[in-house]
Short mmCIF file of C-alpha atoms in Angstrom, two decimals:
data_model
loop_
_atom_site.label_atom_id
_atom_site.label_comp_id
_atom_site.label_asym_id
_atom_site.label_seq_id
_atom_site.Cartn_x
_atom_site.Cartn_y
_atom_site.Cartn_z
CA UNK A 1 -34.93 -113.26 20.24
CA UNK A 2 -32.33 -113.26 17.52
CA UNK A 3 -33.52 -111.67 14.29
CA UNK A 4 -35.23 -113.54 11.43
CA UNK A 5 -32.99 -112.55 8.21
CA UNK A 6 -33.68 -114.57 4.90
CA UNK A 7 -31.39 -116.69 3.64
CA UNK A 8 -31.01 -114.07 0.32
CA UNK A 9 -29.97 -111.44 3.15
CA UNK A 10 -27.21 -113.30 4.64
CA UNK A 11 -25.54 -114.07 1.84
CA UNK A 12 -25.17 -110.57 0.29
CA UNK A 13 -24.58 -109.03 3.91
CA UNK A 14 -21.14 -107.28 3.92
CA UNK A 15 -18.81 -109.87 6.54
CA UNK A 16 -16.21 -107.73 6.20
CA UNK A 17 -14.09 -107.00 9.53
CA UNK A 18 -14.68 -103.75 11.26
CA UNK A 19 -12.81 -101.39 13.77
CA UNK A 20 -14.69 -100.15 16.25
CA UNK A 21 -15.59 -96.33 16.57
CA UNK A 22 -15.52 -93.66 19.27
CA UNK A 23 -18.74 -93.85 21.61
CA UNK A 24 -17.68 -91.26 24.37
CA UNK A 25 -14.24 -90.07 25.91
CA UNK A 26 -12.05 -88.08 28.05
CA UNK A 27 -8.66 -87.87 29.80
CA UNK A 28 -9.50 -90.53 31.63
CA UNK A 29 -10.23 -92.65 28.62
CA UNK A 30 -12.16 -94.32 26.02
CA UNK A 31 -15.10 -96.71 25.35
CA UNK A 32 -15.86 -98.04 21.56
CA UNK A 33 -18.37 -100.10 20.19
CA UNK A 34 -19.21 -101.76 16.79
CA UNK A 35 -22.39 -100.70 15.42
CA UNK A 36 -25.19 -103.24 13.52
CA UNK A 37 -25.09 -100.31 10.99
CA UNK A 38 -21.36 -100.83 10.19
CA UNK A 39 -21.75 -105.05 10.60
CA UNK A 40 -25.27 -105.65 9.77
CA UNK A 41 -24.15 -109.51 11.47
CA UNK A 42 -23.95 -107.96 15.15
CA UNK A 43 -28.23 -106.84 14.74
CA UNK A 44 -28.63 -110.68 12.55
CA UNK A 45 -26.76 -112.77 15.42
CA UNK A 46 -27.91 -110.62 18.26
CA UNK A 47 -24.08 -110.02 19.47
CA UNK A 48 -23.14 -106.64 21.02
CA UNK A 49 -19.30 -105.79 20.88
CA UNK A 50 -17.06 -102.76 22.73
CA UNK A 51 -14.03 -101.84 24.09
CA UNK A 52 -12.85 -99.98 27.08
CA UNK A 53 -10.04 -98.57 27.18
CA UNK A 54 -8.81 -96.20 30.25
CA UNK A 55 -5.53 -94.29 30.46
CA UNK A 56 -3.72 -94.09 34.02
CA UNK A 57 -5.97 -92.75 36.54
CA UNK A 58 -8.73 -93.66 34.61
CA UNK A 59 -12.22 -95.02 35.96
CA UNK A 60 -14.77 -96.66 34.36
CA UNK A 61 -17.95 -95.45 36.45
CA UNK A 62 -20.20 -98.32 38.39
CA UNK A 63 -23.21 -99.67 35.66
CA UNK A 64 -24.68 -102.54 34.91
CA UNK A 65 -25.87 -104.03 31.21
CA UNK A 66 -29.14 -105.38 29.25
CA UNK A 67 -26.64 -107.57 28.25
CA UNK A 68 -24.46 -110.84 29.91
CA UNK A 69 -21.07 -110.39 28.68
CA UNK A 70 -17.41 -112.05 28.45
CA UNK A 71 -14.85 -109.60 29.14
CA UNK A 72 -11.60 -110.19 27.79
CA UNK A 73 -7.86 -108.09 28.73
CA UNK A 74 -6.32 -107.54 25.78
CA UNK A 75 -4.08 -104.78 27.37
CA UNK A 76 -2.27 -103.68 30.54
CA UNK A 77 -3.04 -104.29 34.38
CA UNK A 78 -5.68 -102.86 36.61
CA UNK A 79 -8.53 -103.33 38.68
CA UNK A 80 -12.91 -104.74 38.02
CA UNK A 81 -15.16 -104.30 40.72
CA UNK A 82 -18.00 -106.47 40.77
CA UNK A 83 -21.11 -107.26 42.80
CA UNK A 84 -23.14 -110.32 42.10
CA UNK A 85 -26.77 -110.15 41.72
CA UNK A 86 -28.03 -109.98 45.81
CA UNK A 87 -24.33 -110.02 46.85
CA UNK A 88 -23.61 -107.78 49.77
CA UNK A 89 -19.89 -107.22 49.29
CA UNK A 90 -18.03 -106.35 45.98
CA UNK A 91 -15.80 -108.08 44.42
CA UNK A 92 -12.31 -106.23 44.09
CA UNK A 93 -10.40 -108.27 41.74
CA UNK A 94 -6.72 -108.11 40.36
CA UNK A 95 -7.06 -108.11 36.19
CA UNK A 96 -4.15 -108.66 33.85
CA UNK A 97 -3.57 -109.31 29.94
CA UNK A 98 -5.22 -112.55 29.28
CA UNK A 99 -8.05 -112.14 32.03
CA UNK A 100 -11.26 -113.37 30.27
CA UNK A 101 -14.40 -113.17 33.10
CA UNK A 102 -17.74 -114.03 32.59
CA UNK A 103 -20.27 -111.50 33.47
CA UNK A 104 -24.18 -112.11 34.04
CA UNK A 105 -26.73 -110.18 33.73
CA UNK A 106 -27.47 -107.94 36.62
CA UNK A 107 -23.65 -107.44 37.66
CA UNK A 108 -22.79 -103.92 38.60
CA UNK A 109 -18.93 -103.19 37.62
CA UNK A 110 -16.37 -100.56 37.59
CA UNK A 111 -12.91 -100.67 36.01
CA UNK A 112 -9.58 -99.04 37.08
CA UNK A 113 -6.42 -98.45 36.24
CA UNK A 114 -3.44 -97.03 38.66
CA UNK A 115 -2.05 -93.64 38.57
CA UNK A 116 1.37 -95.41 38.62
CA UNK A 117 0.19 -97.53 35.44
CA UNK A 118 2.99 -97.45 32.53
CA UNK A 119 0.13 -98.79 29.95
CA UNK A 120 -3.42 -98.29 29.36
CA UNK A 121 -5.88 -101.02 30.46
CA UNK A 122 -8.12 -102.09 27.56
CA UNK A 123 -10.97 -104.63 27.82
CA UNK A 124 -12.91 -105.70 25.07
CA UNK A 125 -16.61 -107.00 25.82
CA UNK A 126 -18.62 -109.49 23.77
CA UNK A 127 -22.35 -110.79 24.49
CA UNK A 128 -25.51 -111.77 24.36
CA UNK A 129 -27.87 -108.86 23.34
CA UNK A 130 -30.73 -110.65 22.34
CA UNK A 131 -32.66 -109.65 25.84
CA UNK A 132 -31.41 -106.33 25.38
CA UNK A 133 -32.56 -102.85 23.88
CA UNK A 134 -31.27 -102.70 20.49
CA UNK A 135 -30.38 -105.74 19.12
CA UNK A 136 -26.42 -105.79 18.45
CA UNK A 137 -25.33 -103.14 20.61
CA UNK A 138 -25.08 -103.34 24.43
CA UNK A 139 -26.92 -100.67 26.49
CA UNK A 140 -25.23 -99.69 29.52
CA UNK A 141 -26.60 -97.94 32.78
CA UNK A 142 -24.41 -95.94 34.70
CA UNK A 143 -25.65 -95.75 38.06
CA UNK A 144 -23.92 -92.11 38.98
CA UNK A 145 -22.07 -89.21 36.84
CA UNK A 146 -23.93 -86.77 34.49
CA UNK A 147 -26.35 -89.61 32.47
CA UNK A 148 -26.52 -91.96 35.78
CA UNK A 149 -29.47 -92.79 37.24
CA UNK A 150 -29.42 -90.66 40.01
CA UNK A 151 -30.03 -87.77 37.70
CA UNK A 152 -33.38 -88.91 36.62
CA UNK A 153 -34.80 -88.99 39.49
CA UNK A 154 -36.04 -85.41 42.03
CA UNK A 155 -34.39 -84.41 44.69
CA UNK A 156 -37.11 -85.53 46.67
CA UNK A 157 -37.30 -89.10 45.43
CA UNK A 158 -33.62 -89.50 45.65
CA UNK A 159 -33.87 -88.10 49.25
CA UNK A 160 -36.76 -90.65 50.37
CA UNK A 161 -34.60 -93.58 48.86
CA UNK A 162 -31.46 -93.12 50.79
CA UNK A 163 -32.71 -90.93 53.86
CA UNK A 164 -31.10 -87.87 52.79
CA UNK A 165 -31.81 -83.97 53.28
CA UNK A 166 -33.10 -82.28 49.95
CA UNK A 167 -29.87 -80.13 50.02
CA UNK A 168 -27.84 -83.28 50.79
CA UNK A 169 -30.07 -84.94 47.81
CA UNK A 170 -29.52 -82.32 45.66
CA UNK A 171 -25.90 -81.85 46.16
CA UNK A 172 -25.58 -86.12 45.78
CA UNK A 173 -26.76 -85.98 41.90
CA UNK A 174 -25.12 -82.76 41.15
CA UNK A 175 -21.58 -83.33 42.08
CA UNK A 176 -20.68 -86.00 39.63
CA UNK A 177 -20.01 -84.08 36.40
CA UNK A 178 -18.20 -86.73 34.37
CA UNK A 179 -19.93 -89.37 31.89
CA UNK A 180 -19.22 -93.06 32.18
CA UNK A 181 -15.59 -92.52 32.38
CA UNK A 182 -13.22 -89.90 34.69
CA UNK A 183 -10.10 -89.61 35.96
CA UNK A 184 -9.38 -90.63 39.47
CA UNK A 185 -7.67 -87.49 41.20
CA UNK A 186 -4.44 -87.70 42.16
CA UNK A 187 -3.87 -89.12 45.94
CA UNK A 188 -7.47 -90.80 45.92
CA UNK A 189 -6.87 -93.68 47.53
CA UNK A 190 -8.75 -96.53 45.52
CA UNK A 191 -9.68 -100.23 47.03
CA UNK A 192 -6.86 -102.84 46.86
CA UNK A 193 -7.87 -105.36 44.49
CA UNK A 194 -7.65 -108.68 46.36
CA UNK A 195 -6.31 -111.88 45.03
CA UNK A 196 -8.49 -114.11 46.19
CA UNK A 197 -11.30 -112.32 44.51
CA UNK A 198 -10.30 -113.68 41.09
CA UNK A 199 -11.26 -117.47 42.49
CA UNK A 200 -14.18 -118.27 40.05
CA UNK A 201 -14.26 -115.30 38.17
CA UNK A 202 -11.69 -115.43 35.80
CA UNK A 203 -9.71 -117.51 33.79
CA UNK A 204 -6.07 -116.38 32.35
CA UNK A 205 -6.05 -117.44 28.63
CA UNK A 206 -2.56 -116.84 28.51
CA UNK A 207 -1.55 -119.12 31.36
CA UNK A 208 -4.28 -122.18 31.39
CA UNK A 209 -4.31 -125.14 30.12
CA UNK A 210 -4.22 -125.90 26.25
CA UNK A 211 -7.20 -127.75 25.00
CA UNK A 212 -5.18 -127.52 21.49
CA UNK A 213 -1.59 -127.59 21.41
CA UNK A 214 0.01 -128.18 17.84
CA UNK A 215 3.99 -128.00 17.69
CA UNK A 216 4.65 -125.51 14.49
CA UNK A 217 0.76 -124.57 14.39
CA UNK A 218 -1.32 -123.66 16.91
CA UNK A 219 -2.59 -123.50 20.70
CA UNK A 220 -6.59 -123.08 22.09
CA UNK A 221 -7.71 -122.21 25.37
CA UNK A 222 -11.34 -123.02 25.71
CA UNK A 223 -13.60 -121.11 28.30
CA UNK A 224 -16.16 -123.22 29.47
CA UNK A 225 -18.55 -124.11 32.73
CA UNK A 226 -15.73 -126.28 33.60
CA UNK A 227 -13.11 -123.53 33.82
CA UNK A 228 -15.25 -120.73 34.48
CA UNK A 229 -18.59 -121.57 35.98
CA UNK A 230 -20.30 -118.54 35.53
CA UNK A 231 -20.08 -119.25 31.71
CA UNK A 232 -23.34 -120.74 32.10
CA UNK A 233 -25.02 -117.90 33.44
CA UNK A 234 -23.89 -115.98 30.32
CA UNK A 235 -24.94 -118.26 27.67
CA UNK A 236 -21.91 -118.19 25.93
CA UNK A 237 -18.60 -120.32 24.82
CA UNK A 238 -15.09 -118.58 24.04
CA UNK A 239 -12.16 -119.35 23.16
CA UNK A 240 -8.32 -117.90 22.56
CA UNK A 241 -6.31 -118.74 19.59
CA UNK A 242 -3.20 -118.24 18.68
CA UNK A 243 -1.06 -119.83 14.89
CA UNK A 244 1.98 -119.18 14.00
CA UNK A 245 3.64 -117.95 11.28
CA UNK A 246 1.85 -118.50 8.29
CA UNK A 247 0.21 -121.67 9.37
CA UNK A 248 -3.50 -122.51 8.95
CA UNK A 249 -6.41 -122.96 10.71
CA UNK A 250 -8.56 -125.73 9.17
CA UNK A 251 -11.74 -124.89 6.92
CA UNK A 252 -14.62 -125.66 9.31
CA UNK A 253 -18.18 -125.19 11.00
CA UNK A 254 -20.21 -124.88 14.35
CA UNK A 255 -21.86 -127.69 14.13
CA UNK A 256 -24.63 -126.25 17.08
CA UNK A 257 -26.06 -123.59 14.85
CA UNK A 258 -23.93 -120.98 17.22
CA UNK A 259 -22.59 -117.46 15.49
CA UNK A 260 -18.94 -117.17 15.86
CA UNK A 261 -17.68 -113.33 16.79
CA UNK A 262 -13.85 -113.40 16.14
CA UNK A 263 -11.62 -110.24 17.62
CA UNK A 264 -8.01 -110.19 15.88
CA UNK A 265 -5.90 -109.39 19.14
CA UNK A 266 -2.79 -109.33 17.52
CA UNK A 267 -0.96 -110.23 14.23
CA UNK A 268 -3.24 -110.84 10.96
CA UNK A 269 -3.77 -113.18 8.18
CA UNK A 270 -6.26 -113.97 5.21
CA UNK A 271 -9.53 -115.33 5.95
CA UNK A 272 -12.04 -116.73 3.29
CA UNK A 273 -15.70 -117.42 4.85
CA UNK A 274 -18.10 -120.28 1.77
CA UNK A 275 -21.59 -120.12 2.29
CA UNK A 276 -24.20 -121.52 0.82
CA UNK A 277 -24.18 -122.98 -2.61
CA UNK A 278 -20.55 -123.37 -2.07
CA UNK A 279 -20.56 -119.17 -2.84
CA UNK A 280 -17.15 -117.69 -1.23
CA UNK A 281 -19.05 -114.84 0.81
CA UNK A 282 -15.81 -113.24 2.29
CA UNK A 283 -12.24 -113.04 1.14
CA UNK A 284 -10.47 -110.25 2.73
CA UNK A 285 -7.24 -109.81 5.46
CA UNK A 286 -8.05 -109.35 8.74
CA UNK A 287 -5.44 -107.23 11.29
CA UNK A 288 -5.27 -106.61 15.17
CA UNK A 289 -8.62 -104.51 16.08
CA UNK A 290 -10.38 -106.03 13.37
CA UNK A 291 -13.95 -107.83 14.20
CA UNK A 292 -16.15 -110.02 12.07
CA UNK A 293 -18.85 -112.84 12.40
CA UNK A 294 -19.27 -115.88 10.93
CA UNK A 295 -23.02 -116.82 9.89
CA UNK A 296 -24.41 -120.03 11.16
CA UNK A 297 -23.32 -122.95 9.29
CA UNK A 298 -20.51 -121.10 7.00
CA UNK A 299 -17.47 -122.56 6.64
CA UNK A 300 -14.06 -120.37 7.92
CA UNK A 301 -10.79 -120.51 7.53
CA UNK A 302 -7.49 -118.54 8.13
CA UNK A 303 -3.98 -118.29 6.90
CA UNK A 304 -1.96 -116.72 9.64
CA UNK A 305 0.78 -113.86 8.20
CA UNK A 306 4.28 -113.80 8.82
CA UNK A 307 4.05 -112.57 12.15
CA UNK A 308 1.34 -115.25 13.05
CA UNK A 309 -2.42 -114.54 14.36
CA UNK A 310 -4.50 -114.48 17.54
CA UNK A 311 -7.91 -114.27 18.04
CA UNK A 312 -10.44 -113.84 20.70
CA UNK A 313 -14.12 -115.57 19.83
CA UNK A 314 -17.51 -116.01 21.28
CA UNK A 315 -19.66 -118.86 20.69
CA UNK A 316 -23.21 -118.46 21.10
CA UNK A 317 -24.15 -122.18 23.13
CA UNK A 318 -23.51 -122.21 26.84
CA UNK A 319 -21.19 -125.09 26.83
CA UNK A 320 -18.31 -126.42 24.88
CA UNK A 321 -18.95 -125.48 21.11
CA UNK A 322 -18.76 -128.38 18.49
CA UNK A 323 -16.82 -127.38 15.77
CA UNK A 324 -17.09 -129.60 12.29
CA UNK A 325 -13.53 -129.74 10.93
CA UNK A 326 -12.90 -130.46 6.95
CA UNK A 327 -9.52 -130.96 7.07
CA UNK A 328 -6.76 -132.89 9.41
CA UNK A 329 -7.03 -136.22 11.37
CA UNK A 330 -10.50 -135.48 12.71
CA UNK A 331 -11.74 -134.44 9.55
CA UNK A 332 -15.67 -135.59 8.51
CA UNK A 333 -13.83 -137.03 5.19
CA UNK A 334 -11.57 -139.55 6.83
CA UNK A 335 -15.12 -141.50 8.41
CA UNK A 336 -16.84 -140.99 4.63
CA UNK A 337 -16.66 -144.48 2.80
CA UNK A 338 -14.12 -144.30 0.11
CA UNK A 339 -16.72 -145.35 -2.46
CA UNK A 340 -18.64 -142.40 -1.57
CA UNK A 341 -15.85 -140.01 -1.67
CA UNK A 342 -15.19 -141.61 -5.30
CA UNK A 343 -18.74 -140.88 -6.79
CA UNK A 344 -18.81 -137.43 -4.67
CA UNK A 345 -15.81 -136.01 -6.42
CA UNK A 346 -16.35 -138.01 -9.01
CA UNK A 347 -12.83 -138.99 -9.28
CA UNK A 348 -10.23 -142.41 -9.57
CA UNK A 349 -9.58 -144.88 -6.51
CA UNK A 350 -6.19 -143.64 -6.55
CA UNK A 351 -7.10 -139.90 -6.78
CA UNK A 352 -9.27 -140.78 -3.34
CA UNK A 353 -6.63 -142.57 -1.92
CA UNK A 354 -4.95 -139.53 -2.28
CA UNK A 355 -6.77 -137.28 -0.69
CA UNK A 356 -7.71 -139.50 1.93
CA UNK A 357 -3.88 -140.14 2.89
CA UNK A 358 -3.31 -136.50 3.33
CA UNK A 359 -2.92 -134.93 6.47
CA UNK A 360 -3.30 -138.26 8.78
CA UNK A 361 -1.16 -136.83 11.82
CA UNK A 362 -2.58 -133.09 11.37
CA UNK A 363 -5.32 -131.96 13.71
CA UNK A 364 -6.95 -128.45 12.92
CA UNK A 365 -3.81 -126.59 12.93
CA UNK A 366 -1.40 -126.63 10.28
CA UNK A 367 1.95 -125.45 9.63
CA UNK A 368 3.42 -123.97 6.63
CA UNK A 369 4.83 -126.48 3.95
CA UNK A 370 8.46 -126.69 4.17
CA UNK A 371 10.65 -124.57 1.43
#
C-alpha cells in the first residue's frame, strides 16, 4: 500500500532531483539506487529507482525482485536473460539504447555485456514497490554468488533439492565468490541473444512510433498495453520525451491521481513543480542523471536548455496516463466559458480574448519565441 503522508508533509518535502549513489561494485561493474532517505517522494509514492551499469565482460548475476519493474537502456548494447513466471526456457534477448521492457513480478533476469563491447551497458529500473520490503527501494534476490540463495541454505538441504552429493553440494554454494555482479572470464562462451526473443518484450523508444510529434518542440513515445503487453502485468505507464532547444513543455497534471518519476537521460533544463494553494514547491535545474517525482495532482513544467532535454518517466496507472494540460490547443482554458474566465481572473473581455487567442495551433510542446 502506498504510504499515508499529510497534506502539510508533502508540501514541505524536499522535490529536489537526486543522483543516485553507489550500492555495490566491482570490475565487472556497478549497480546504484536512490534512497527514500535522500527523496523522501520514492518511500511517499511507493516507487523504487536503480541503475545498472556493467563494464565489458560484465554480468549481472540471475535474481528476481519484490518489485515489477520497467527497465529502460539508456547506454550501450548487450544482452537480458529472462524467464517468465512457469516458463521452461529463457528468454535470451538482444538489448540496445532505447530498449524499454516491462518486467513482472516473479521474472528471474541476468544482464550482459560482451568482452568485445566498446561502451558500458547501463539500464536504469523504475517500479512498483508498494508489494515490496521497504517501501521506495527495490529488494533484489540473487539466486547464486556470495549473498544468493544458495548460501542460506545446508549442504544437506541444497543436496536433497537438486540430487546432489554433500561434497558436490558443498562445493555448488562455495564456488561463486562474487556479489550480484562479476566479470565474465575471458573465452567463456555466453548464450547468443536471439532476435526473435525481443517479440513482446520490448519496445525501442528511440525507433517507435511518435504519439507526440511537434516540429521545433517536441516528440513522445508512450509505452502502453498496446505496445508492450506486459505493461499490464507491471502496473505501470511510461513514457520518453525528448524538447529541443530551449522549448517548453506545457504546465500540467495527471489527471488519474498517478505519481510521475522523471529520469533526465540527457541534456537539462529548469523545472518549476505549484502545489497546493498555488505554493511553487520546486524551482531548481535538473541535468542528465538527475531524478525527481512529481506529487499527485502538482502541476510541472520544464524549459529545455540550449542543448535541449530528454526524459524517461513512469506513471503509476496500468494504462495510458491522462495528463491535464494548461496551456496549448488542448488546454482546459480554451473549453472554460469566456464569462467565466472574465470573473476568474477578474479581468476585461478583451484581456480574455487575449489570453484565449494565444497558443491556438500549439499542443503541449512549445518552441522558443523567435529573436
Amino acid at each position: 500500500m502506498v504510504n499515508r503522508t499529510s497534506t502539510a508533509e508533502v508540501m514541505s518535502m524536499d522535490l529536489s532531483p537526486k543522483h543516485a549513489a553507489k550500492a555495490y561494485g566491482n570490475d565487472g561493474g556497478s549497480y546504484y539506487d536512490w534512497s527514500p532517505s535522500d527523496l523522501p517522494m520514492l518511500g511517499v509514492a511507493s516507487i523504487g529507482a536503480a541503475k545498472l551499469n556493467l563494464a565489458a565482460g560484465g554480468l549481472a548475476l540471475p535474481c528476481y525482485s519484490d518489485s515489477a519493474k520497467v527497465a529502460y537502456v539508456l547506454q550501450g548494447n548487450g544482452t537480458c536473460g529472462v524467464v517468465l513466471q512457469e516458463a521452461t526456457k529463457e528468454k535470451v534477448i538482444p538489448v540496445k539504447e532505447g530498449d524499454a521492457l516491462a518486467l513482472p513480478f516473479g521474472v528471474v533476469t541476468w544482464w550482459h555485456n560482451a568482452h568485445a563491447s566498446a561502451a558500458d551497458l547501463v539500464v536504469l529500473f523504475l517500479g512498483d514497490t508498494s508489494k515490496g520490503h521497504t517501501p521506495g527501494r527495490f529488494t533484489n534476490f540473487q539466486l547464486t554468488g556470495a549473498t544468493g540463495i544458495f548460501t542460506g541454505f545446508s549442504t544437506e538441504f541444497v543436496g536433497r533439492a537438486w540430487d546432489l552429493d554433500q561434497d558436490a553440494a558443498a562445493k555448488i554454494v562455495s564456488t561463486q565468490p562474487g556479489s550480484g555482479i562479476v566479470r565474465v572470464k575471458d573465452g567463456h562462451r555466453m548464450p547468443e541473444p536471439r532476435e526473435e526473443d525481443r517479440a513482446g518484450m520490448v519496445l525501442n523508444c528511440l525507433e517507435a512510433r511518435l504519439d507526440v510529434d511537434i516540429k521545433g518542440g517536441g516528440r513522445v513515445v508512450v509505452l502502453n498495453t498496446q505496445n508492450l503487453p506486459l505493461v499490464k502485468e507491471v502496473g505501470l505507464g511510461a513514457d520518453l520525451v525528448r524538447i529541443d532547444s530551449r522549448s517548453m513543455c506545457s504546465p500540467g497534471f495527471s489527471c488519474d491521481s498517478a505519481y510521475q518519476v522523471t529520469y533526465i537521460v540527457r541534456g537539462g533544463g529548469r523545472v518549476q513543480v505549484v502545489g497546493i494553494d498555488g505554493k511553487r514547491v520546486l524551482e531548481t535545474r535538473a541535468e542528465a542523471g538527475n531524478l525527481f517525482i512529481v506529487p499527485r495532482f502538482f502541476v510541472v513544467s520544464k524549459i529545455a536548455d540550449d542543448t535541449g532535454m530528454e526524459w524517461f518517466s513512469i506513471i503509476t496507472t496500468p494504462s495510458n496516463p491522462i495528463f491535464s494540460h494548461l496551456a496549448g490547443r488542448t488546454s482546459v482554458w480554451k473549453a472554460i466559458s469566456p464569462a467565466v474566465l472574465e470573473t476568474s481572473f477578474n479581468t476585461t473581455p478583451e484581456m480574455e480574448k487575449l489570453f484565449r487567442s494565444k497558443r491556438l495551433d500549439s499542443e503541449i510542446f512549445f518552441a522558443p519565441p523567435a529573436n
